[in-house]
C-alpha positions as semicolon CSV with decimal commas, in nm:
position;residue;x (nm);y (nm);z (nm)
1;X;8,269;9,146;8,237
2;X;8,545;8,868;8,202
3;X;8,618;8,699;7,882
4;X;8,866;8,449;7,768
5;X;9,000;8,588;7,458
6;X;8,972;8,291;7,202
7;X;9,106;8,284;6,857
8;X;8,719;8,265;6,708
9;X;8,539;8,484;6,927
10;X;8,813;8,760;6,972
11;X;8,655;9,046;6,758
12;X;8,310;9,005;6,890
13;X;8,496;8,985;7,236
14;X;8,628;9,279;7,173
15;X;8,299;9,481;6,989
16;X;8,145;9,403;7,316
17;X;8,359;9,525;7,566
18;X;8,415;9,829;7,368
19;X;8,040;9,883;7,329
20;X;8,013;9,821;7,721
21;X;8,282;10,050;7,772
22;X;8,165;10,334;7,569
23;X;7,848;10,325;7,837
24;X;8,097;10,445;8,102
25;X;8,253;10,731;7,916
26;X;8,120;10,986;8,184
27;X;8,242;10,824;8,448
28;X;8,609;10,749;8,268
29;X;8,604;11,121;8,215
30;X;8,485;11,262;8,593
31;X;8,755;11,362;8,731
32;X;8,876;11,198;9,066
33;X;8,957;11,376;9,343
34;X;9,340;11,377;9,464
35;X;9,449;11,279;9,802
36;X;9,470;11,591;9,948
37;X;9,101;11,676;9,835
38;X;8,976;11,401;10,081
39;X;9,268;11,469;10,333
40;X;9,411;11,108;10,298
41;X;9,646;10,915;10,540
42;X;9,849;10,646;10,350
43;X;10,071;10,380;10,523
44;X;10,316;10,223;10,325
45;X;10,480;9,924;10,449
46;X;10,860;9,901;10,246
47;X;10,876;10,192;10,176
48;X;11,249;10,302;10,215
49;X;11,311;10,155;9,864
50;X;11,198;10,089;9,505
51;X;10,821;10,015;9,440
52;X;10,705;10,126;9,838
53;X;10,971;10,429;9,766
54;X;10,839;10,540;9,414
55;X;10,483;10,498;9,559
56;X;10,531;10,716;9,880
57;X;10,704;10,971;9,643
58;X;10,394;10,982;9,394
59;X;10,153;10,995;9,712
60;X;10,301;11,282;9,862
61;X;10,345;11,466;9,560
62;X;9,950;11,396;9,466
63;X;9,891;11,550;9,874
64;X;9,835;11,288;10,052
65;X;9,989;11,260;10,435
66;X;10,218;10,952;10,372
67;X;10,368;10,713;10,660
68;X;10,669;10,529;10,571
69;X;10,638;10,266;10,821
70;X;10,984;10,022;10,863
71;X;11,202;9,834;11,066
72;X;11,461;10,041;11,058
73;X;11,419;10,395;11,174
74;X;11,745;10,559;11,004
75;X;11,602;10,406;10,682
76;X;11,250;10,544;10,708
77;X;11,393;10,899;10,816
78;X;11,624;10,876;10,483
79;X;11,341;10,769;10,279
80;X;11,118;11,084;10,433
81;X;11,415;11,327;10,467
82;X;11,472;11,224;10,024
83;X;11,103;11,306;9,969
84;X;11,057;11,630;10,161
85;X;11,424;11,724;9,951
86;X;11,243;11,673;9,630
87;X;10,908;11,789;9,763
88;X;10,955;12,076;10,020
89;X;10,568;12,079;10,102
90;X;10,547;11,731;10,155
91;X;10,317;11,557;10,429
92;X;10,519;11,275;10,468
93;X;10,632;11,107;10,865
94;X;10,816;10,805;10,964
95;X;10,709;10,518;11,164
96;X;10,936;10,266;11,292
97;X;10,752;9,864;11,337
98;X;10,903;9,541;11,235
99;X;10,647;9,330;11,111
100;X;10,808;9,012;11,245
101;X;10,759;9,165;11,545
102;X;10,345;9,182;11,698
103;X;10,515;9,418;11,977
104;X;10,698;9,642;11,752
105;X;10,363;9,640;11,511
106;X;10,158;9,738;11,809
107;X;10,465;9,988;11,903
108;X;10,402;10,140;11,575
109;X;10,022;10,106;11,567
110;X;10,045;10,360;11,892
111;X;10,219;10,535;11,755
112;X;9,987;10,708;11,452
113;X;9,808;10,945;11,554
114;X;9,457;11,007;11,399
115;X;9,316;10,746;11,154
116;X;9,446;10,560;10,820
117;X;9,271;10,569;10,548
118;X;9,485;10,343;10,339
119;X;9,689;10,097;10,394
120;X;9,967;9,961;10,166
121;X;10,128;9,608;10,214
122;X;10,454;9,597;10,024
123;X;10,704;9,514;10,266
124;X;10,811;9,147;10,160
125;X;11,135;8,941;10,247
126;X;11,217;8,645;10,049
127;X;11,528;8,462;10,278
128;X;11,582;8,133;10,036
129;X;11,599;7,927;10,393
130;X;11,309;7,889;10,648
131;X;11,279;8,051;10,958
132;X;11,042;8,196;11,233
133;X;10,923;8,536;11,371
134;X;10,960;8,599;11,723
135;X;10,631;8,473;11,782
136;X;10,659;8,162;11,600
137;X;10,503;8,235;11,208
138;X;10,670;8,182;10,920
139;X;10,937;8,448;10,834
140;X;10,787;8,480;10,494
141;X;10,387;8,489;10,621
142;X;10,454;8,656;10,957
């Protein structure tokens, strides 16, 4: 259901999404299974550092196999190397691909073995100026 929550309309806005909610209550309580119940493998793109870093962290911990997958290869292997420190059992591997690079992306892609079962986009670069990938996109896009 969307609403737009208008000044006259608010409370019965609200009655009614509560009411709709209160339909769901067995499925808000079922529990979900974690990562490791289903065995997933989780790239995350930026990961070497604040959101991508916190997220990879919270993965692992939950049991999932987590890919940190970077441009830099020292940076990824710090990233993993502070994760297994905090969690000795982790399931966690570094992958080294430069997404302004389709050859180092493809590099990388060869790289994983077995399949991914999520992917996570969060490696971003904002430069201020434009420029180009090596195969001519945007720097911001490609």
């Amino acid at each position: 259901m969307i609403g737009l929550m208008i000044p006259d309309i608010s409370n019965t806005f609200f009655a009614v999404l509560t009411a709709t909610a209160s339909r769901y209550d067995d499925v808000r309580s079922a529990s979900m299974p974690s990562p490791s119940e289903v065995s997933m493998r989780i790239v995350i793109t930026g990961a070497t550092s604040g959101i991508g870093f916190a997220t990879a962290r919270a993965l692992t911990a939950g049991g999932a196999h987590v890919l940190i997958a970077g441009r830099h290869p020292e940076r990824n292997e710090q990233a993993a190397d502070r994760i297994r420190s905090e969690l000795p059992a982790a399931s966690i591997e570094a992958v080294t691909l430069d997404l302004a690079s389709l050859e180092s992306v493809r590099r990388g892609a060869a790289d994983i073995r077995g399949p991914i079962d999520v992917l996570i986009c969060n490696a971003g670069i904002v430069t201020g100026s434009y420029g180009t990938t090596e195969d001519g996109f945007e720097l911001t896009v490609g």
